[in-house]
Coordinates of C-alpha atoms and ligand atoms in Angstrom, one line a residue:
X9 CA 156.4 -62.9 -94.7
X10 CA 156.9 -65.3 -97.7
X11 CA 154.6 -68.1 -98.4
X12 CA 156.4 -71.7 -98.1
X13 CA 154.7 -73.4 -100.5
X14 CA 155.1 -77.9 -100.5
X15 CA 153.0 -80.5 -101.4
X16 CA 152.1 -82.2 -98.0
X17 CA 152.4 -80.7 -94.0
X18 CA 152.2 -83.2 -91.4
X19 CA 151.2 -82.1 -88.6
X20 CA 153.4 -84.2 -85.3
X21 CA 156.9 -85.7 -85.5
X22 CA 155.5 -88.4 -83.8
X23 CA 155.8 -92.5 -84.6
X24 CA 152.8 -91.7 -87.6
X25 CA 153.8 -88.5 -88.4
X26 CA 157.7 -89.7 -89.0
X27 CA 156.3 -92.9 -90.9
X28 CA 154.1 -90.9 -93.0
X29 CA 156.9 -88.1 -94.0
X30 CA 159.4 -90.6 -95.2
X31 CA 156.9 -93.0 -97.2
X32 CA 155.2 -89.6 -99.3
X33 CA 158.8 -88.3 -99.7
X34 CA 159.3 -91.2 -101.2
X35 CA 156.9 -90.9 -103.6
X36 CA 158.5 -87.5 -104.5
X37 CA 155.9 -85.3 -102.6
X38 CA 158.0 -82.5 -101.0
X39 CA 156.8 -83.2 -97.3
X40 CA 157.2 -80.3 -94.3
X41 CA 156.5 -82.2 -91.2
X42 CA 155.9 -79.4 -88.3
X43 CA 155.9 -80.0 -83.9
X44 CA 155.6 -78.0 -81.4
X45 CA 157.7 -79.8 -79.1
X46 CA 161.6 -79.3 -78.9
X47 CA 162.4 -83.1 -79.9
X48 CA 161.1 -85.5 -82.6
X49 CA 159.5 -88.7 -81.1
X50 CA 159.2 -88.1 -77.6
X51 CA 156.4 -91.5 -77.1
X52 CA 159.1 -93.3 -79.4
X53 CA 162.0 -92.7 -76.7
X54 CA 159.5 -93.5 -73.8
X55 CA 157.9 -96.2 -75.2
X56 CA 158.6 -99.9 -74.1
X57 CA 160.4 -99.0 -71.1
X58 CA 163.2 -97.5 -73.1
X59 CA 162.9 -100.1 -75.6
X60 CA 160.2 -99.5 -77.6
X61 CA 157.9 -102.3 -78.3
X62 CA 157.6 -101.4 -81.8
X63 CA 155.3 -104.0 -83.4
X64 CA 153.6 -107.6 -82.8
X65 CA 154.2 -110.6 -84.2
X66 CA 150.2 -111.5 -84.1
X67 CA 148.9 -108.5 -84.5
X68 CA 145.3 -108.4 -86.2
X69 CA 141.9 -106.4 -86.1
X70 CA 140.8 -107.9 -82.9
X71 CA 143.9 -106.5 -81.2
X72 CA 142.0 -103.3 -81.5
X73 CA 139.2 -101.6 -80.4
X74 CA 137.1 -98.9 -82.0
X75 CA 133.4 -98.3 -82.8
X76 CA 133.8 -98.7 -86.4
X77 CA 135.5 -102.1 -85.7
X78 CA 136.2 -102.8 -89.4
X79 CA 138.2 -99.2 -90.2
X80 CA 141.0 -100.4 -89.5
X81 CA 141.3 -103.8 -91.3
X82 CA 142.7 -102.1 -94.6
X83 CA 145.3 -100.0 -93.3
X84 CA 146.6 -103.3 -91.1
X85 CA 146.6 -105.3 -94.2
X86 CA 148.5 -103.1 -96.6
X87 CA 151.0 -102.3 -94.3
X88 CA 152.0 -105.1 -91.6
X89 CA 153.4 -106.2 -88.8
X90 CA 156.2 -108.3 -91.4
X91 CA 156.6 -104.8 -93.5
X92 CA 157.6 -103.2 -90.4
X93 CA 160.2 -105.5 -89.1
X94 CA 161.6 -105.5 -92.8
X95 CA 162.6 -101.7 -92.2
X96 CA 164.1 -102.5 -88.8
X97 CA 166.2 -105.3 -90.4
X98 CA 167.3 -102.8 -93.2
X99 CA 168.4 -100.6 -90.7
X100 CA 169.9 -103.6 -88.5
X101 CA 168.5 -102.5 -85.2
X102 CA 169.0 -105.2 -83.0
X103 CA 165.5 -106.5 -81.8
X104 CA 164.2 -109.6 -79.6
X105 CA 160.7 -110.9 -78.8
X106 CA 159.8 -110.4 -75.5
X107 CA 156.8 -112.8 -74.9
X108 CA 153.1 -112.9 -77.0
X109 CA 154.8 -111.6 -79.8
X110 CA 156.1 -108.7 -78.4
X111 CA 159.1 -107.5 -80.4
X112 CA 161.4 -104.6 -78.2
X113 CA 164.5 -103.1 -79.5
X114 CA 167.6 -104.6 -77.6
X115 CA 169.5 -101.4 -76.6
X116 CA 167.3 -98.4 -76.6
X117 CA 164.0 -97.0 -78.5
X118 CA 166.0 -94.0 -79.6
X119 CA 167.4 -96.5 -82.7
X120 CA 164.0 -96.6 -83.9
X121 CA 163.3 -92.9 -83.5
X122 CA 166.4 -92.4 -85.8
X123 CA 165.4 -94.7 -88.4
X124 CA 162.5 -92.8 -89.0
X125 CA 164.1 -89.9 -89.2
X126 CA 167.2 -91.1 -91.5
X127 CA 164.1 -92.3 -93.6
X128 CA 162.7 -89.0 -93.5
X129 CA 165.8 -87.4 -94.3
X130 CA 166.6 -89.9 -97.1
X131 CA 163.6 -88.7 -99.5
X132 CA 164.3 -84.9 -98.3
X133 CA 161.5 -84.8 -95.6
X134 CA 162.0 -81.7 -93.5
X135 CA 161.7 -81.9 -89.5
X136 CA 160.7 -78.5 -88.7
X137 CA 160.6 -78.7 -84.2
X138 CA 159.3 -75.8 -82.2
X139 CA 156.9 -74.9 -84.2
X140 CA 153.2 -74.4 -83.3
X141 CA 150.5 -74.2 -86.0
X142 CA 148.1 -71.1 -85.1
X143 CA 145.3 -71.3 -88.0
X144 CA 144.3 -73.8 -90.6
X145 CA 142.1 -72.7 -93.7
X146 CA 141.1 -73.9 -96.7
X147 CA 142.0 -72.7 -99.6
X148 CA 138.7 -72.2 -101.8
X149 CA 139.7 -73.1 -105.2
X150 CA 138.0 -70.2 -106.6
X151 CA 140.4 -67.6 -104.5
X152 CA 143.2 -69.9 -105.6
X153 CA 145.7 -68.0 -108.2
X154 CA 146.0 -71.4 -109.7
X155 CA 142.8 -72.1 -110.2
X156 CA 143.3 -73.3 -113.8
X157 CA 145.0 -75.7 -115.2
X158 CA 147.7 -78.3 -113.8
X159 CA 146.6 -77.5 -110.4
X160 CA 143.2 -78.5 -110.1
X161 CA 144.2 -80.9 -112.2
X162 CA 146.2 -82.7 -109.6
X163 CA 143.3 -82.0 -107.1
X164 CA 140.9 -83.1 -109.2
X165 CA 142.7 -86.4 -110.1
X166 CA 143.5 -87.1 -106.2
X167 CA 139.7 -86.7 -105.5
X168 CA 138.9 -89.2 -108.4
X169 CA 141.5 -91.6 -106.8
X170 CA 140.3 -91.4 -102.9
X171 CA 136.6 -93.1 -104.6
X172 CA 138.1 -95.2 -106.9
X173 CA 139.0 -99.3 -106.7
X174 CA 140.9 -100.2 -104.0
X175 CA 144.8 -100.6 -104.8
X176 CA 146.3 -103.7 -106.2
X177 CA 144.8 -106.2 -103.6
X178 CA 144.4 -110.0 -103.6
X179 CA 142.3 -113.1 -101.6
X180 CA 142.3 -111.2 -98.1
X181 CA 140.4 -108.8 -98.9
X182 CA 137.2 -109.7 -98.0
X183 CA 137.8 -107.6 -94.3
X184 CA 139.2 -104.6 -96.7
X185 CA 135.9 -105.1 -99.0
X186 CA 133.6 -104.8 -96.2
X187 CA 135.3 -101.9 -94.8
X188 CA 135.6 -100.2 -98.3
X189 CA 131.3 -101.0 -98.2
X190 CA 131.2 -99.0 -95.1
X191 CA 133.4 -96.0 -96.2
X192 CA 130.9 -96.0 -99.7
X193 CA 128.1 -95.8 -96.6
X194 CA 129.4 -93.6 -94.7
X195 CA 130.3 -90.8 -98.3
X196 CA 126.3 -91.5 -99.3
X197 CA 125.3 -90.2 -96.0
X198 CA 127.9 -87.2 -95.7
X199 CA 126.5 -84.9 -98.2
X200 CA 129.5 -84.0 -100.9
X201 CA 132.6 -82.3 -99.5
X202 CA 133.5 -79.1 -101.3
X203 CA 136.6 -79.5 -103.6
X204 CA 140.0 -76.8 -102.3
X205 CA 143.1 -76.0 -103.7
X206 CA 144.6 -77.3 -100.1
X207 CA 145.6 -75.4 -96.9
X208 CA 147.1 -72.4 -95.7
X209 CA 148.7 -72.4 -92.0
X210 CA 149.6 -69.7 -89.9
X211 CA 152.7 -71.3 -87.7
X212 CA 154.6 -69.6 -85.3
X213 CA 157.5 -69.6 -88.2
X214 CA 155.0 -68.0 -90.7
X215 CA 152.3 -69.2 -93.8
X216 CA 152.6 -72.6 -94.7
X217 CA 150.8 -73.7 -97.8
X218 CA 149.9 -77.4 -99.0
X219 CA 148.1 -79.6 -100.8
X220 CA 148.0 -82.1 -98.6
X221 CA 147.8 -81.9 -94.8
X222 CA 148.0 -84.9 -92.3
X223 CA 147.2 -84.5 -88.5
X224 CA 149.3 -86.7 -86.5
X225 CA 149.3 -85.1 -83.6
X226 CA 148.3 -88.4 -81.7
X227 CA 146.1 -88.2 -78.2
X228 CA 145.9 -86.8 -75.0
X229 CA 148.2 -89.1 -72.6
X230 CA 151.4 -87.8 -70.9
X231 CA 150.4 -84.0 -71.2
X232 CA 153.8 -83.3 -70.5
X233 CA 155.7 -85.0 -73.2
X234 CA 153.6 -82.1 -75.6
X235 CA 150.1 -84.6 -75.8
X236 CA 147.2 -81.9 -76.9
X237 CA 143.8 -82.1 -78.4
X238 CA 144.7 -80.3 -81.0
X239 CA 144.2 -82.7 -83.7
X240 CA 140.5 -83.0 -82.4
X241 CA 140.2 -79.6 -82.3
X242 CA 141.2 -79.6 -86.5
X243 CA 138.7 -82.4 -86.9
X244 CA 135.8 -80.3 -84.9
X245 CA 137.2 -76.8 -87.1
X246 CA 136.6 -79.3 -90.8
X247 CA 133.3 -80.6 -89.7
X248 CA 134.3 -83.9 -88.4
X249 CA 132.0 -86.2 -85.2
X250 CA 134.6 -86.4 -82.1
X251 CA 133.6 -89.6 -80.2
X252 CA 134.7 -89.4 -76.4
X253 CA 137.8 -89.6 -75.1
X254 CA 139.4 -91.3 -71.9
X255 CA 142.5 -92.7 -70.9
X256 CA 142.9 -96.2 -71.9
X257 CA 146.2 -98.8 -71.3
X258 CA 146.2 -97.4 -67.5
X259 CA 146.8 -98.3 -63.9
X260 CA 143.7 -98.4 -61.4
X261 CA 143.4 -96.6 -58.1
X262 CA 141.6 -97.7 -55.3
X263 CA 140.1 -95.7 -52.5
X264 CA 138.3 -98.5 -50.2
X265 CA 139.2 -100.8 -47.8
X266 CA 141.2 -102.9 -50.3
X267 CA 143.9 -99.9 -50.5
X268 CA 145.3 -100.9 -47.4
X269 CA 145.8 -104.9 -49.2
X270 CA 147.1 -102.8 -52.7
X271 CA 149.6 -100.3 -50.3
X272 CA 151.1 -103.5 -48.0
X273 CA 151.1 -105.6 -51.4
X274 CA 153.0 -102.7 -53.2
X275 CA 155.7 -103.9 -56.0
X276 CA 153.6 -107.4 -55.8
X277 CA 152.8 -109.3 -59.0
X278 CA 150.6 -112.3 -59.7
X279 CA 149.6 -113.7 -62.9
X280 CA 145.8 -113.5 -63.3
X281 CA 142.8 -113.7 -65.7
X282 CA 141.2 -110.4 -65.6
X283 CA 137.7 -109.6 -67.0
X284 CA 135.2 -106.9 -68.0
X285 CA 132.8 -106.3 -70.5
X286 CA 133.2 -110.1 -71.9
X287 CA 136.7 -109.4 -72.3
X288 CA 139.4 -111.2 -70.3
X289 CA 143.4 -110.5 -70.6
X290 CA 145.6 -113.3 -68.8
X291 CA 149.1 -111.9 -67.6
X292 CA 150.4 -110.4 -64.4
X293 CA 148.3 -108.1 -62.0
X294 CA 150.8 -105.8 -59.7
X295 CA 149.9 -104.2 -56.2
X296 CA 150.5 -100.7 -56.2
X297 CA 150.5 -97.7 -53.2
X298 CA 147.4 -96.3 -55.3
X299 CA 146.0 -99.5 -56.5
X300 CA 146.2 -102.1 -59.4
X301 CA 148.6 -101.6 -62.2
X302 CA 150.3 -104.6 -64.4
X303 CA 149.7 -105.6 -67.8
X304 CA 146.5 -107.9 -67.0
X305 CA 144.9 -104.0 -65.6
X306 CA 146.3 -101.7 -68.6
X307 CA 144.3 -104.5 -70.9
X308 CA 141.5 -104.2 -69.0
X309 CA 141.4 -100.6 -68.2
X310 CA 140.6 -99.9 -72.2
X311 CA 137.7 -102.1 -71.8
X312 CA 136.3 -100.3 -68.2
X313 CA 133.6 -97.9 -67.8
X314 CA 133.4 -96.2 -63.9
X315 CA 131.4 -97.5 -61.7
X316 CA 131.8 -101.0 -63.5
X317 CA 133.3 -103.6 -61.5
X318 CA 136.1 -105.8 -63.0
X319 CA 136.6 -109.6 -62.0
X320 CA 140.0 -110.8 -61.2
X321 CA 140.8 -115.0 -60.8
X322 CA 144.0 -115.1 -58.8
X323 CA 144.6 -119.1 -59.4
X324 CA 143.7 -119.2 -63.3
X325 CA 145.5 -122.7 -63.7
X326 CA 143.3 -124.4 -61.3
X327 CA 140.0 -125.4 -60.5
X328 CA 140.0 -123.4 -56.8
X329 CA 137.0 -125.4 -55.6
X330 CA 138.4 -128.4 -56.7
X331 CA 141.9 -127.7 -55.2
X332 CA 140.8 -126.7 -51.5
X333 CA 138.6 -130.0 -51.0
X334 CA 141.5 -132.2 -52.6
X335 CA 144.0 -130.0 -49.7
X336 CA 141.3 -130.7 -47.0
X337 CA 141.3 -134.1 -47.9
X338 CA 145.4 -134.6 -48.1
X339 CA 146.5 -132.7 -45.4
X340 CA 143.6 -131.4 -43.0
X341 CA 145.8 -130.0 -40.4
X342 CA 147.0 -127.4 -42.6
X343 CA 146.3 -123.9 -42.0
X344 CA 144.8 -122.0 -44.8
X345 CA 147.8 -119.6 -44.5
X346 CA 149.9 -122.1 -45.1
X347 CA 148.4 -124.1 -48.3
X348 CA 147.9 -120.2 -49.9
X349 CA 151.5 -119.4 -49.4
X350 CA 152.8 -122.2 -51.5
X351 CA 150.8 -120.1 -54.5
X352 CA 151.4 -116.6 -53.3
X353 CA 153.8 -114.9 -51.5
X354 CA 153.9 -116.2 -47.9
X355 CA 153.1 -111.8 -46.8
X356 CA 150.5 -112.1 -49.7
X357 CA 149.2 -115.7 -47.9
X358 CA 149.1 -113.8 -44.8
X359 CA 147.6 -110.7 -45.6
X360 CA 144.9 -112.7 -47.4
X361 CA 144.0 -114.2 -44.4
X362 CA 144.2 -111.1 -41.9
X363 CA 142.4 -109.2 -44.3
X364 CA 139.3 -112.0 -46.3
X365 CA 139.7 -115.0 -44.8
X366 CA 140.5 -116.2 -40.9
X367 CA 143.1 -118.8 -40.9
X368 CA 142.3 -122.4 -39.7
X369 CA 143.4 -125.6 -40.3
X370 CA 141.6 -126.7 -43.1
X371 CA 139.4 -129.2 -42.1
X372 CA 137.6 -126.7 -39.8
X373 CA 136.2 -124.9 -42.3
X374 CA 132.6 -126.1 -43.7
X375 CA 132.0 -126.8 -47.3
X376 CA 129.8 -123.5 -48.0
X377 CA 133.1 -121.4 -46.2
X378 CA 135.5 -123.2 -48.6
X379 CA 133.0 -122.9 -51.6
X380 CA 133.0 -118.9 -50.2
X381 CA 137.2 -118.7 -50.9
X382 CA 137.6 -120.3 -53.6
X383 CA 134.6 -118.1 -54.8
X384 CA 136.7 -115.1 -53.8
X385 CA 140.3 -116.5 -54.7
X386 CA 139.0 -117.2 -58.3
X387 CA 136.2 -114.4 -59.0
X388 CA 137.3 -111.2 -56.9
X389 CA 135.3 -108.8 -57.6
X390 CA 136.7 -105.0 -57.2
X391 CA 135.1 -101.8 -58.2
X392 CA 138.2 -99.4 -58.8
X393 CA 138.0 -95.7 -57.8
X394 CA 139.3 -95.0 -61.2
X395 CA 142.7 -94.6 -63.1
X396 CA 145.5 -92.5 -63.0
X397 CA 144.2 -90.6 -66.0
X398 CA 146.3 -89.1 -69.1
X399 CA 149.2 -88.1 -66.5
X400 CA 149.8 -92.2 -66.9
X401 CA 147.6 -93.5 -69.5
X402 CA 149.7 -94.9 -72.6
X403 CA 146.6 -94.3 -75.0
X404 CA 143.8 -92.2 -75.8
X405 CA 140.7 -94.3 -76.5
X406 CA 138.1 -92.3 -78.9
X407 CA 138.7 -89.3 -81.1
X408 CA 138.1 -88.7 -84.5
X409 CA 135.3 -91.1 -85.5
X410 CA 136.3 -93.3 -88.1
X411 CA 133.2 -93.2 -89.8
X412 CA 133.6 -90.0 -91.3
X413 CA 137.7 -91.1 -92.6
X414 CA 138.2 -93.0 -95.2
X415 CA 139.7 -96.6 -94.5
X416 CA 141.4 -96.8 -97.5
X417 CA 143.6 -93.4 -97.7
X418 CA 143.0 -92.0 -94.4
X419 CA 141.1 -88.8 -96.3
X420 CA 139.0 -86.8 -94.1
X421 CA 135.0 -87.4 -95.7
X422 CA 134.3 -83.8 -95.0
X423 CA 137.1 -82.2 -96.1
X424 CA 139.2 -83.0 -99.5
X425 CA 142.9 -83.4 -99.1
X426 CA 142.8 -83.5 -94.9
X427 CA 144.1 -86.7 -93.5
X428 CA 144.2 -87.9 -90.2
X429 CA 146.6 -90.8 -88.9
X430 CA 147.8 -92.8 -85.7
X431 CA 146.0 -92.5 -82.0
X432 CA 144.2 -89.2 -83.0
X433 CA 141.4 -91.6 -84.9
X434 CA 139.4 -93.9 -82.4
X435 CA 141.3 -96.7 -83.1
X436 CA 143.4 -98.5 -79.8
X437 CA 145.5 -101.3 -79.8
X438 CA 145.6 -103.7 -77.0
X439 CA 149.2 -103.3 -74.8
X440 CA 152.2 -105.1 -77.2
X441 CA 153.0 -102.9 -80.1
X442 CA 149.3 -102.7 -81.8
X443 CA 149.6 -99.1 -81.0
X444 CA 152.8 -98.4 -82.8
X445 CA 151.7 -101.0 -85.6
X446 CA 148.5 -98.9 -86.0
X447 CA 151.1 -95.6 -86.1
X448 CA 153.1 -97.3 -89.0
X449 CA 150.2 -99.1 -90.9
X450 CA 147.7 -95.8 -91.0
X451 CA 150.5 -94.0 -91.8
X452 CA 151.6 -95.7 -94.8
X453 CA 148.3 -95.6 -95.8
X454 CA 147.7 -92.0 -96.1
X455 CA 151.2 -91.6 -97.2
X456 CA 150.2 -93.6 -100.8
X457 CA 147.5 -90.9 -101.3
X458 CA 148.6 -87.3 -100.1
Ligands
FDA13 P1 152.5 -89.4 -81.0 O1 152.1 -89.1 -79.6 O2 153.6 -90.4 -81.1 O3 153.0 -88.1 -81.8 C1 152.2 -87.0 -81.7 C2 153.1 -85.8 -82.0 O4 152.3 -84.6 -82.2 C3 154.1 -85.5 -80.9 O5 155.4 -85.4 -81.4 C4 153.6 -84.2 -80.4 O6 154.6 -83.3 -79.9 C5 152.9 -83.6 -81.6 N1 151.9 -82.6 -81.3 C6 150.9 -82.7 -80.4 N2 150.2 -81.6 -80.4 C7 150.7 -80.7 -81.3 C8 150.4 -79.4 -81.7 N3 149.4 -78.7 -81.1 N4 151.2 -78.8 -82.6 C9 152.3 -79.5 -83.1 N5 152.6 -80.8 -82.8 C10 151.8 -81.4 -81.8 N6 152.8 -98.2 -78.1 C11 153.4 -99.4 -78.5 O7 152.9 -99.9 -79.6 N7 154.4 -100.0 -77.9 C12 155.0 -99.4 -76.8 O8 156.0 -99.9 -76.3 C13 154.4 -98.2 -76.3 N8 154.8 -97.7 -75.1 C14 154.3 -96.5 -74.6 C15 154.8 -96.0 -73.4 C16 154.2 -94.8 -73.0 C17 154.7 -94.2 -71.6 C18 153.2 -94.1 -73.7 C19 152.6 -92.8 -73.2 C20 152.7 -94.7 -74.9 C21 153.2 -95.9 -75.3 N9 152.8 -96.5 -76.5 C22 153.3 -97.7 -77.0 C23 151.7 -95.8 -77.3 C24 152.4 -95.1 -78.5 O9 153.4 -94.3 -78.0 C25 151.3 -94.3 -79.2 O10 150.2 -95.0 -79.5 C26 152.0 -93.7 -80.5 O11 153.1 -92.9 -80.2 C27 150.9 -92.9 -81.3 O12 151.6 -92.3 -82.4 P2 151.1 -90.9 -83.0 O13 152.1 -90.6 -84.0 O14 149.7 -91.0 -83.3 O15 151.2 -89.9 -81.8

């Protein structure tokens, strides 16, 4: 079968891999972009509900979380939140914020799926769907025909520019400097990558061969909208650290006796602070039949370890202690049911008090008992069972580790001309369109360099 030869593969019609096709098209590279899956962007049409939370007005490192915390600074500043919603305006898809910044299309997600892809298709960036990619190799440049001349040339001159200065950049940089330190650190320690003429690929459609490839094939959540490893398993093939992954952005379940408050409190929500770990998200909590879900627990979840026990303070605006004397004080005849439903449900109020507290009237109860509820009502304490996993999850936390990438162009360290881009690196956003943001912004990076 007869070789297709282009200048760059990506590797996942995903939200990077789309952004990265259409941005090194447009630098004239001749881009194949390859999936396995039947349909381009299936996270895209899922995402947001249907309407696709596609960036954040406040988006910034700390929105983030990795173990290299500075990799991502670079990419985030070269390509932002601002350059993002200049390409939705350009292609007039209607958009509204939401709350915290959070900006959602107004009709459906699919309008930013086909941006990308009349992007893509603008610069002559092929789709190619059902495709699966069955072996990756490097092409030694001593087996390469084109060994001479132009060629390695072109690799040579690529390599020169992944170690060079970084690109035209001004006052904010000192984030990008530090992080352009620790990629310098981190290619001292790897000992020197051997230079290739590029990749061949065995795909289920026949030999691919590039000069550039890009692995966008994103992480391991929703299985069945085509989620695999396999971009880890490239990264383990080239050489490359994997840091562990787990499901991050997801519900909790609960298996104790506080299933039974979760299951009769089902479709319940309550606005919270939530904390673990020295991290604390305020937004609404929501009862579930298996346990806790609700944007306050999908923040929290990327920050929990099993076994670790996360604090939740139902009455956030108030001082609980405070607020229970001031009530015995005002109205002692009150039952405790009663003063809790005028801040919860009354069947939240009531379970409260069949299933933590016995209900009085409020001047029965001693000091230490009301120093006890107001202890409980403001710092619960719950160890969850666990979460719903990657069936659920909307992220994958770890992956490729960032050390070993390079900030600046997304370059693998160990591998010349391999790039890696969007959720398959160990970098997460918090919920509210730092994921996609990190799609578009890593994407764009690698894109200036392939
Ligand atoms: P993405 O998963 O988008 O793309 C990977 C692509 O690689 C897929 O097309 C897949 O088919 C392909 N692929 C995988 N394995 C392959 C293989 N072996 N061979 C070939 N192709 C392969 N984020 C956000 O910012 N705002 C939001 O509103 C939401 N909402 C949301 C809802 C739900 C339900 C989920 C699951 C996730 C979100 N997210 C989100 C997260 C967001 O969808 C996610 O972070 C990005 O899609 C990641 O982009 P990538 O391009 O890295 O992976």
């Amino acid at each position: 079968m007869a070789v297709v030869e282009t200048d760059v593969v990506v590797i996942g019609a995903g939200a990077a891999g789309l952004m990265c096709a259409a941005h090194a098209g447009a630098r004239g590279r001749r881009v194949l972009v390859l999936d396995h899956a039947n349909k381009a962007g299936k996270k895209i049409l899922m995402s947001g509900g249907g309407n696709c939370n596609f960036t954040n007005l406040y988006t910034e490192p700390a929105n983030f979380l990795s173990e290299n915390a500075h990799f991502c600074k670079s990419a985030l500043a070269r390509y932002t939140q601002w350059d993002f919603i200049a390409l939705v305006n350009k292609h007039r898809v209607p958009y509204h914020e939401k709350k915290l910044g959070q900006l959602f299309c107004d009709n459906r997600s699919i309008d930013i799926l086909k941006m990308l892809l009349a992007e893509c298709e603008a610069v002559g960036a092929t789709v190619q769907l059902n495709t699966s990619v069955e072996k990756i190799e490097c092409i030694a440049l001593e087996a390469s025909p084109s060994a001479e001349g132009g060629q390695v040339a072109e690799g040579g001159a690529a390599l020169a520019a992944i170690g060079g200065d970084p690109p035209v950049e001004s006052a904010e940089s000192t984030n990008r400097s530090k992080a352009a330190k620790a990629d310098k650190r981190a290619k001292a320690a790897a000992p020197a990558a051997p230079p290739n003429d590029g990749y061949l690929l065995q795909t289920s459609t026949g030999p691919v061969r590039c000069k550039s490839l890009v692995i966008a094939t994103g992480g391991l959540s929703i299985p069945t909208m085509g989620a695999t490893g396999f971009g880890y398993e490239v990264a383990r093939q080239f050489g490359h650290r994997l840091l562990p992954t787990r499901a991050g952005l997801v519900p909790f379940t609960i298996t104790d006796q506080l299933k039974e408050l979760c299951t009769e409190l089902s479709g319940t929500s309550v606005d919270c602070l939530v904390s673990c770990n020295g991290k604390s998200f305020r937004e609404n909590i929501l009862f579930t039949h298996r346990g806790l879900s609700g944007p306050a627990i999908l923040q929290i979840s990327s920050y929990w370890h099993p076994g670790q026990a996360v604090e939740i303070n139902l009455l956030p605006d108030r001082s609980v202690p405070d607020w229970l004397a001031q009530q015995r004080q005002d109205r002692p005849n009150a039952e405790l049911k009663t003063i809790l439903g005028e801040v919860f449900t009354k069947k939240m109020a009531q379970l409260l008090c069949e299933q933590w507290f016995e209900s009085k009237p409020i001047k029965q109860y001693t000091h230490a008992e009301l120093e006890s509820i107001a202890d409980k009502l403001s710092a619960w304490q719950l160890v969850p069972a666990g979460t719903e996993g990657y069936r659920t999850a909307e992220v994958t936390l770890g992956g490729v580790d960032t050390r070993e990438v390079s900030s600046k162009t997304m370059e693998s360290l160990k591998s010349p001309g391999l790039y890696f881009i969007g959720e398959v690196l160990d970098v997460t956003g918090h919920l509210g369109g730092f994921n996609f943001q990190w799609a578009w912004a890593s994407a764009y990076a690698a894109a200036q360099f392939v």
